[in-house]
Short mmCIF file of C-alpha atoms in Angstrom, two decimals:
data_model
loop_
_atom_site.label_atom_id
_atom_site.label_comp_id
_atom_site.label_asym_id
_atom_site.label_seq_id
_atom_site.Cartn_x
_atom_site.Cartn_y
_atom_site.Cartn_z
CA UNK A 27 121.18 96.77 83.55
CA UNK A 28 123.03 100.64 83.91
CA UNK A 29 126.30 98.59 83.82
CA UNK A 30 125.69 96.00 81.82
CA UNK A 31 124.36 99.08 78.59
CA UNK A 32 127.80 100.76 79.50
CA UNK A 33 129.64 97.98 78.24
CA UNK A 34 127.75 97.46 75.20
CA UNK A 35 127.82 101.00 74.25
CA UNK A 36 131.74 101.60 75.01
CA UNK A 37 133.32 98.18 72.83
CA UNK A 38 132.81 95.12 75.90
CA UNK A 39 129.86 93.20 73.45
CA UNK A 40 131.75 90.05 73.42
CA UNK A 41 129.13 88.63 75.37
CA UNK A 42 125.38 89.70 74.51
CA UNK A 43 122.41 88.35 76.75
CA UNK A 44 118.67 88.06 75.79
CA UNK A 45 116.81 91.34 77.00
CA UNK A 46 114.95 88.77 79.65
CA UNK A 47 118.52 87.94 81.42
CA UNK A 48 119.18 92.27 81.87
CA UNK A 49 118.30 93.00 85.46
CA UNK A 50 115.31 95.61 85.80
CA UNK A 51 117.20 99.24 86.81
CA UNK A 52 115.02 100.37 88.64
CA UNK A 53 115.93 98.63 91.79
CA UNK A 54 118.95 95.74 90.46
CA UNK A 55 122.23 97.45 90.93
CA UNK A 56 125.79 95.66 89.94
CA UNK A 57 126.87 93.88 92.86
CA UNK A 58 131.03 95.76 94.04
CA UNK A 59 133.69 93.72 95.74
CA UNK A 60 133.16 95.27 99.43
CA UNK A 61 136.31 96.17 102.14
CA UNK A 62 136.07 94.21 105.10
CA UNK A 63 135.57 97.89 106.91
CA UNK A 64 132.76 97.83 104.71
CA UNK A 65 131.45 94.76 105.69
CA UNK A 66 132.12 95.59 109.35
CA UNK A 67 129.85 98.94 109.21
CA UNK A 68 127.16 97.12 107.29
CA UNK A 69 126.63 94.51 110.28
CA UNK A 70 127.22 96.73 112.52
CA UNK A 71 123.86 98.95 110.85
CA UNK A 72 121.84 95.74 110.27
CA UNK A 73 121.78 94.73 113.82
CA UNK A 74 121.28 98.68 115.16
CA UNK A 75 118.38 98.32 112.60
CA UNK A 76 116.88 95.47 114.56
CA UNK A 77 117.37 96.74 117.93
CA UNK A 78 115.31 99.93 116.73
CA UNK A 79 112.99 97.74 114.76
CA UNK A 80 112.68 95.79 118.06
CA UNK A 81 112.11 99.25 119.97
CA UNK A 82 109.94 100.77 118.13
CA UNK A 83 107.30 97.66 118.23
CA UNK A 84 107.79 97.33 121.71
CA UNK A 85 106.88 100.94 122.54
CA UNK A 86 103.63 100.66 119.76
CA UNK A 87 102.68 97.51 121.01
CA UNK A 88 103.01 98.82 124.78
CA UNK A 89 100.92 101.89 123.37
CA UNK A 90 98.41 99.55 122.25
CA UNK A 91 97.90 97.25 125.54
CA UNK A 92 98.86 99.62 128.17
CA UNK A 93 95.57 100.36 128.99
CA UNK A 94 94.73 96.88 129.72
CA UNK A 95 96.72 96.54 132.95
CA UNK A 96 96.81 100.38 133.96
CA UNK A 97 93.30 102.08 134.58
CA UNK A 98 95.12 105.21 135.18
CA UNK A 99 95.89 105.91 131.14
CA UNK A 100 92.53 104.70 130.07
CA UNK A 101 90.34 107.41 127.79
CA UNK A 102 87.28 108.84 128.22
CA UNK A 103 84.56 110.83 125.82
CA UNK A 104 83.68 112.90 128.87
CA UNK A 105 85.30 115.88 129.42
CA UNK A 106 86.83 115.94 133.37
CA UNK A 107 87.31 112.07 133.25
CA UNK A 108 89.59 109.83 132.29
CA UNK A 109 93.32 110.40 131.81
CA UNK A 110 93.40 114.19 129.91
CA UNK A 111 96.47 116.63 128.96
CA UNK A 112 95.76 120.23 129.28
CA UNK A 113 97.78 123.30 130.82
CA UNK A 114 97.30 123.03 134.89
CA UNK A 115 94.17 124.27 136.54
CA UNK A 116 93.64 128.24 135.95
CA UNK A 117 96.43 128.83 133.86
CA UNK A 118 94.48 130.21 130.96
CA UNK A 119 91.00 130.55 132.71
CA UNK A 120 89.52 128.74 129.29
CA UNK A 121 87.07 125.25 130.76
CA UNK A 122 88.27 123.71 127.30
CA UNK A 123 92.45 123.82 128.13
CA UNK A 124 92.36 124.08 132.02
CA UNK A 125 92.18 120.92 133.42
CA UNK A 126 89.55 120.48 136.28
CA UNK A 127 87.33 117.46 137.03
CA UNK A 128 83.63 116.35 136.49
CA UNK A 129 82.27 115.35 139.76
CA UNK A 130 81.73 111.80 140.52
CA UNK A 131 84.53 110.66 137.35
CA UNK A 132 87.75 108.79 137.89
CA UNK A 133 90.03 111.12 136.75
CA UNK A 134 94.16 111.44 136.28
CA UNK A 135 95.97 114.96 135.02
CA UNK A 136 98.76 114.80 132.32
CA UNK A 137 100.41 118.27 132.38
CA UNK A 138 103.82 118.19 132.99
CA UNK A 139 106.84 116.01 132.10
CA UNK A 140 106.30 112.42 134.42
CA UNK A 141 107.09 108.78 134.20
CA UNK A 142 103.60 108.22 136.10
CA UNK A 143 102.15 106.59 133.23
CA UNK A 144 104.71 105.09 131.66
CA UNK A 145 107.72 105.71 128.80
CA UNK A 146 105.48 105.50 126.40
CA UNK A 147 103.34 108.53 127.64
CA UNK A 148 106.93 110.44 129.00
CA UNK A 149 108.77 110.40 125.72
CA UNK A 150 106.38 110.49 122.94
CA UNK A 151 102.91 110.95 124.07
CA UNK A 152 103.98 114.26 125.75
CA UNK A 153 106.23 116.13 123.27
CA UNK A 154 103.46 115.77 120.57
CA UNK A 155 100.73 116.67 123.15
CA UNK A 156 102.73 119.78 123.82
CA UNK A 157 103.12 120.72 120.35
CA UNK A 158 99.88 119.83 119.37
CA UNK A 159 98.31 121.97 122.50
CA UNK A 160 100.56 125.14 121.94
CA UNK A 161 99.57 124.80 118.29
CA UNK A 162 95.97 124.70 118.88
CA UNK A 163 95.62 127.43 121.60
CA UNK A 164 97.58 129.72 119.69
CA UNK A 165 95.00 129.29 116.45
CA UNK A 166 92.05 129.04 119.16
CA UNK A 167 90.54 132.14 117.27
CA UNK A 168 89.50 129.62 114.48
CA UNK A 169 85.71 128.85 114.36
CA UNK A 170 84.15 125.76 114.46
CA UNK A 171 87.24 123.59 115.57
CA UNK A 172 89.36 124.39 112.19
CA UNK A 173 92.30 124.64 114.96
CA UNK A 174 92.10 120.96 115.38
CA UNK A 175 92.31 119.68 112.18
CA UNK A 176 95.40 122.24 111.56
CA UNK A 177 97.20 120.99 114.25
CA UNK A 178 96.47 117.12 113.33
CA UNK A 179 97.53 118.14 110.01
CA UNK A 180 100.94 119.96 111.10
CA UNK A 181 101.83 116.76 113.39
CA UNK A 182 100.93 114.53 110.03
CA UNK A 183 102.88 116.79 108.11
CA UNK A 184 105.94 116.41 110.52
CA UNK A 185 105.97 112.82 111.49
CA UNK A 186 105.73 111.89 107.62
CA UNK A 187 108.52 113.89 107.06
CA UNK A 188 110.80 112.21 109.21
CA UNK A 189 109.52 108.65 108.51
CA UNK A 190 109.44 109.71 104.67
CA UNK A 191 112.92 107.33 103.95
CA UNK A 192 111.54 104.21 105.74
CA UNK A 193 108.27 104.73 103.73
CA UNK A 194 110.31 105.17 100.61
CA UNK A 195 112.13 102.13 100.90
CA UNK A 196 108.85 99.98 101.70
CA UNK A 197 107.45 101.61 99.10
CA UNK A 198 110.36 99.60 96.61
CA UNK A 199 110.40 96.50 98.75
CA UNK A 200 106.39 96.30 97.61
CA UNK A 201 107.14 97.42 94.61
CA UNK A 202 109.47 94.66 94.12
CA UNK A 203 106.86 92.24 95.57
CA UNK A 204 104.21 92.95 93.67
CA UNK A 205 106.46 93.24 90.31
CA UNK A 206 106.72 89.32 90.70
CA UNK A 207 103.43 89.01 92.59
CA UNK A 208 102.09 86.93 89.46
CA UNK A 209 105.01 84.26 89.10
CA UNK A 210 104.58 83.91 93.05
CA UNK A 211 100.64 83.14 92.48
CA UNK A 212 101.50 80.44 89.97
CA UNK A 213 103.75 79.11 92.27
CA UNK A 214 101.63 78.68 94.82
CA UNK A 215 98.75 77.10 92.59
CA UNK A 216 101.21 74.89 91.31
CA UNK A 217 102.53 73.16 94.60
CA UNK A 218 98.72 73.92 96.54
CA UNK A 219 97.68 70.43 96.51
CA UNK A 220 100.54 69.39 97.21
CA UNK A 221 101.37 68.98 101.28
CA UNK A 222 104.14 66.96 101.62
CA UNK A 223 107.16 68.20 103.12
CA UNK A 224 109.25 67.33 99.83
CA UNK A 225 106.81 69.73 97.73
CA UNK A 226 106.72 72.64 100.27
CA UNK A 227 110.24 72.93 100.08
CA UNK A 228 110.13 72.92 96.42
CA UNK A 229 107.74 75.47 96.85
CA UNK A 230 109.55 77.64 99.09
CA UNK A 231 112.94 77.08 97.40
CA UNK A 232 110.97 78.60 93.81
CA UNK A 233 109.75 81.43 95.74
CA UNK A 234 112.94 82.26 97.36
CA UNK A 235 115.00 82.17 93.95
CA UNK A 236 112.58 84.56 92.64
CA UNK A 237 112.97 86.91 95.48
CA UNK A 238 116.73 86.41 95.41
CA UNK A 239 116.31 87.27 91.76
CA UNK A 240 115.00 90.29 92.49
CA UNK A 241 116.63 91.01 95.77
CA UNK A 242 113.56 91.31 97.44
CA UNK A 243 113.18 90.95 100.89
CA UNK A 244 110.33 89.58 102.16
CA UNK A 245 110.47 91.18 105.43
CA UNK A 246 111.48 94.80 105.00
CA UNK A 247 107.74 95.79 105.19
CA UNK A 248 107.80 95.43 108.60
CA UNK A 249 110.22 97.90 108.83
CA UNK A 250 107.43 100.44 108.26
CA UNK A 251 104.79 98.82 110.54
CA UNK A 252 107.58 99.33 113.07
CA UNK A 253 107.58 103.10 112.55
CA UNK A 254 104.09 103.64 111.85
CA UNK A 255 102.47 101.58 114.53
CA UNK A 256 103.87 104.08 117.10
CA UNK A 257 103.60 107.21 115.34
CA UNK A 258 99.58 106.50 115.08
CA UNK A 259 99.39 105.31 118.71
CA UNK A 260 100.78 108.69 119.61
CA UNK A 261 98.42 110.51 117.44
CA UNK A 262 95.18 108.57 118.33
CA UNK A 263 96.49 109.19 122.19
CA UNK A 264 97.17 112.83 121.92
CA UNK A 265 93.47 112.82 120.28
CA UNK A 266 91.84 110.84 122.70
CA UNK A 267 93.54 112.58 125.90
CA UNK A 268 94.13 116.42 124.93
CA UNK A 269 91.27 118.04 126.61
CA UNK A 270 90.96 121.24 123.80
CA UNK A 271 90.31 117.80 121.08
CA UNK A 272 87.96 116.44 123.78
CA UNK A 273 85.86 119.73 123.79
CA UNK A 274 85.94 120.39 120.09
CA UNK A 275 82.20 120.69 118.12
CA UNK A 276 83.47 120.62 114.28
CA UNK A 277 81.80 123.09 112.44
CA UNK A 278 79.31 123.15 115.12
CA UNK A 279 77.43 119.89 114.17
CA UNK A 280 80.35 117.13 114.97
CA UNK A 281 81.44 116.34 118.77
CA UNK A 282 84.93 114.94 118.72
CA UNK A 283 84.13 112.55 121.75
CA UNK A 284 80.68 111.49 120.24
CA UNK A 285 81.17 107.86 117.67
CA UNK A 286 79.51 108.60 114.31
CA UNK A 287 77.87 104.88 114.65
CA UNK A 288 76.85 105.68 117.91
CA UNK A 289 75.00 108.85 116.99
CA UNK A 290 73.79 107.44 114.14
CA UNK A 291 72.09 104.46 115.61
CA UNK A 292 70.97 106.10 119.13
CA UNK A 293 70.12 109.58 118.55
CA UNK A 294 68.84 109.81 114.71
CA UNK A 295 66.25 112.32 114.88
CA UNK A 296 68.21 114.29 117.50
CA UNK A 297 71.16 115.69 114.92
CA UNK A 298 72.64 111.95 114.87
CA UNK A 299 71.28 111.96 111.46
CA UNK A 300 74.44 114.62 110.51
CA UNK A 301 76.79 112.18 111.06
CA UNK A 302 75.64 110.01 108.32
CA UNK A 303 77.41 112.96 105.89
CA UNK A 304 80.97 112.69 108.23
CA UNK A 305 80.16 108.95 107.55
CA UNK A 306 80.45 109.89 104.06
CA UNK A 307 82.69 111.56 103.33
CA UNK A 308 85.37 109.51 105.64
CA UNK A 309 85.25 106.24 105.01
CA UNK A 310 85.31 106.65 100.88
CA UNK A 311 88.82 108.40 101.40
CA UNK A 312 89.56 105.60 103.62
CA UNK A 313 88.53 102.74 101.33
CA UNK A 314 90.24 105.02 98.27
CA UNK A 315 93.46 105.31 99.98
CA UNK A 316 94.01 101.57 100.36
CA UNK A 317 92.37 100.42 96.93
CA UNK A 318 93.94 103.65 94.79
CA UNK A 319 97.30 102.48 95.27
CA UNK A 320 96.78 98.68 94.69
CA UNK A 321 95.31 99.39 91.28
CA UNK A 322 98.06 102.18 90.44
CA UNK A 323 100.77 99.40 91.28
CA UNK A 324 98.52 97.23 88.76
CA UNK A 325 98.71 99.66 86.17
CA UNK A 326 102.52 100.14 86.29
CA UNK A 327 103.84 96.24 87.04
CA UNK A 328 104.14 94.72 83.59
CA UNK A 329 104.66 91.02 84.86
CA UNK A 330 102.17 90.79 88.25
CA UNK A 331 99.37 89.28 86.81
CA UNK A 332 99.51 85.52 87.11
CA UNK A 333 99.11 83.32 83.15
CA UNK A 334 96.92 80.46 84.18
CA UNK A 335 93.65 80.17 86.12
CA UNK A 336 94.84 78.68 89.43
CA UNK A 337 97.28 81.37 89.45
CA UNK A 338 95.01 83.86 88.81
CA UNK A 339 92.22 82.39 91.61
CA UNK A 340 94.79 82.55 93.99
CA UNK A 341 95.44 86.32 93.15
CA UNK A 342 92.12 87.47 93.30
CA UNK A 343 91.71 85.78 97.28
CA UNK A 344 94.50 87.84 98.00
CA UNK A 345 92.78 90.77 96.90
CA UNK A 346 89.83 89.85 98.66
CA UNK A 347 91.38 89.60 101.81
CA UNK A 348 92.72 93.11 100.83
CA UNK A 349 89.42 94.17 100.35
CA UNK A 350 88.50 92.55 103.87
CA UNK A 351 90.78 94.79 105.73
CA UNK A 352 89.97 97.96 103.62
CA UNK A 353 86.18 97.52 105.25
CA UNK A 354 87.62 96.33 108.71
CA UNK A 355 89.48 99.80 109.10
CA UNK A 356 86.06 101.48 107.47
CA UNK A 357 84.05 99.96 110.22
CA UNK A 358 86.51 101.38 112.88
CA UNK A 359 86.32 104.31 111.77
CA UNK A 360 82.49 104.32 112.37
CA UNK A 361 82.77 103.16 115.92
CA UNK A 362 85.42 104.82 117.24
CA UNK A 363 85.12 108.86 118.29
CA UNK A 364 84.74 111.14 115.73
CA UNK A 365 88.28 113.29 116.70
CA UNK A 366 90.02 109.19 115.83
CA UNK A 367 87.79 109.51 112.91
CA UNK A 368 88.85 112.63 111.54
CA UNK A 369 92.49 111.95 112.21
CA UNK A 370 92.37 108.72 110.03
CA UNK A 371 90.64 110.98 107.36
CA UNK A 372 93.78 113.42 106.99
CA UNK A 373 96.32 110.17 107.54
CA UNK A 374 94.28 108.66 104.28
CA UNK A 375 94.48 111.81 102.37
CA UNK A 376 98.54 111.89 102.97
CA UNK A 377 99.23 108.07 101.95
CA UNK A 378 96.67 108.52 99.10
CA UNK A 379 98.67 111.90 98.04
CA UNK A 380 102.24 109.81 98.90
CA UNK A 381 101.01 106.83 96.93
CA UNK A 382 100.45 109.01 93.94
CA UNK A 383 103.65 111.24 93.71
CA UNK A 384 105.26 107.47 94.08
CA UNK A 385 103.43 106.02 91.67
CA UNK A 386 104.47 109.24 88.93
CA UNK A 387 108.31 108.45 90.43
CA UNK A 388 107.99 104.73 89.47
CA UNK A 389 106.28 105.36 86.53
CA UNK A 390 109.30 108.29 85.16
CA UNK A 391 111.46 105.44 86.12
CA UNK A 392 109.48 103.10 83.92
CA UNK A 393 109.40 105.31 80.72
CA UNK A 394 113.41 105.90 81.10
CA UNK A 395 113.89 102.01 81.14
CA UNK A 396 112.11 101.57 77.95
CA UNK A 397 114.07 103.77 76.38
CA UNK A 398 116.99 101.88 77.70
CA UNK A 399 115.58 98.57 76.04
CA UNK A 400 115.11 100.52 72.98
CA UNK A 401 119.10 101.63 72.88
CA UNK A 402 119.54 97.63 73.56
CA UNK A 403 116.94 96.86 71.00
CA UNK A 404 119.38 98.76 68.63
CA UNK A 405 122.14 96.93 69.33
CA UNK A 406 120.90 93.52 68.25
CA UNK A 407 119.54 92.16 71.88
CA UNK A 408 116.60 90.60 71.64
#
């Protein structure tokens, strides 16, 4: 749309388009005859792109399952059991960073560099868990576990940073997708009694133009799973492991180890009752941070809403399946320990805070394309 305007402002208006035809600038850009170096460098990125995509889900995934066939990485609430990083026995003299044992407990130390358990625990697991210890035994004067949510804030703060441009350019490719979400509904309502092989490829040919359209492609969100599926497996094992996290009372009232649900269910009347308020307080943010962003893309895509009533019942299941997972991850975050808990709670608080200053990017974006239309508007396109 950029280049097409320049022409029409500096004398090429020989051939004038209706506004519809004029690509959207906030992601179209006017395709340039490339060099064959060009061409070479770009292949040469898109397959280094897979092989890291193809890393990076192989090392989360392996974080995921390890603990399946290994017993020797598997977590435990109790402090002294399980697989735990601390400093080595008597190095500080403090129970809560020395590792030692708990009688009777199968129990495996994690204090120095080792491919013992693995390359997942060897090259990510114990850089963070280094940082993450130093960090909190250098703030260990902080009462009531404060220490612990600064140093799960620093590493959030950190590995957002870094995976900041693959976010960014998710962030467009839903953009994109959810820009066109509407036509793609009434697409699908349109072909969805329709099962013979003739009418799904119909169906998928319409969908594809509209992507090609809009250069969209379909699969670039998973370039972001692949980068934050193993950043959070490294953050919910340094949580689970770390014995300082293990041994942490927040504010007194909340054991890191202990599961809100748990508490809640088993020991009511015994102080299990005050995890009904971390209850409430975490899961809104959790349920905010994945419906806030939904309805801000909403407000700011002009054409996602679908024009007929099959289009628009197939929208709304969509969002109901959204709605599914929003409650799925709220019920983890009831069952699982308190210190995963907490950690999900300061992850929701950066997308939610991420989503926003995207959504005010988009939307500056938005206001300097209508007064784009406006110069065109002038002009005589209608």
């Amino acid at each position: 749309m950029v280049l097409l305007s320049t022409k029409l402002l500096f004398g090429n208006q020989s051939h004038l388009h209706k506004k519809s035809d004029i690509p959207n600038p906030f992601w179209i850009r006017p395709d340039r005859k490339k060099s064959n170096f060009k061409k070479i460098l770009k292949r040469i990125w898109k397959w280094s792109k897979l092989a890291i995509f193809i890393f990076f889900m192989s090392i989360g995934l392996w974080g995921c399952f390890q603990t399946m066939w290994d017993s020797t990485v598997a977590t435990s609430n109790t402090i002294g059991s399980g697989l735990e990083f601390g400093y080595a026995f008597g190095s500080t003299g403090d129970y809560n960073y020395d590792l030692s044992s708990t009688y009777g407990y199968s129990y495996f130390t994690f204090d120095t560099f080792t491919m013992d358990y693995g390359i997942f625990y060897a090259i990510f697991v114990y850089p963070t868990a280094i940082l993450g210890i130093s960090l909190m035994y250098a703030t260990r004067w902080m009462w009531g576990g404060v220490n612990a949510l600064l140093t799960i804030f620093v590493l959030l703060l950190i590995v957002r940073t870094f995976s900041l441009l693959v976010t960014l350019r998710s962030t467009i490719q839903n953009e994109k997708m959810s820009e066109v979400q509407g036509k793609v509904a009434e697409i699908n309502a349109k072909y969805k009694d329709l099962k013979d092989m003739e009418s799904r490829q119909k169906k998928q040919q319409e969908i594809m133009a509209i992507y090609r359209k809009h250069k969209i492609k379909p699969f670039a969100a998973l370039e972001q799973m692949a980068i934050t599926l193993p950043i959070f497996m490294v953050i919910y094992r340094f949580v689970t492991i770390t014995r300082p996290f293990k041994a942490v009372d927040l504010f007194g009232i909340w054991s890191f180890t202990a599961s809100p649900g748990g508490e809640i269910m088993s020991n009511l009347t015994n102080g299990g009752w005050l995890y009904i308020f971390l209850v409430l307080i975490i899961v809104p943010i959790q349920f905010i941070s994945m419906v806030f962003p939904q309805k801000w893309a909403k407000t700011r895509n002009r054409n996602a809403t679908a024009i007929t009533q099959k289009g628009n019942a197939q929208y709304k299941k969509t969002k109901m399946t959204q709605y599914i997972f929003a409650g799925f991850m709220c019920f983890l975050v009831v069952v699982y320990a308190t210190g995963v808990g907490v950690y999900w709670f300061l992850n929701s608080l950066f997308s939610l805070a991420q989503s926003y200053f995207l959504h005010k990017m988009i939307l500056r974006s938005r206001k300097k394309h209508g007064s784009l239309e406006a110069r065109l508007k002038k002009l005589g396109i209608e």
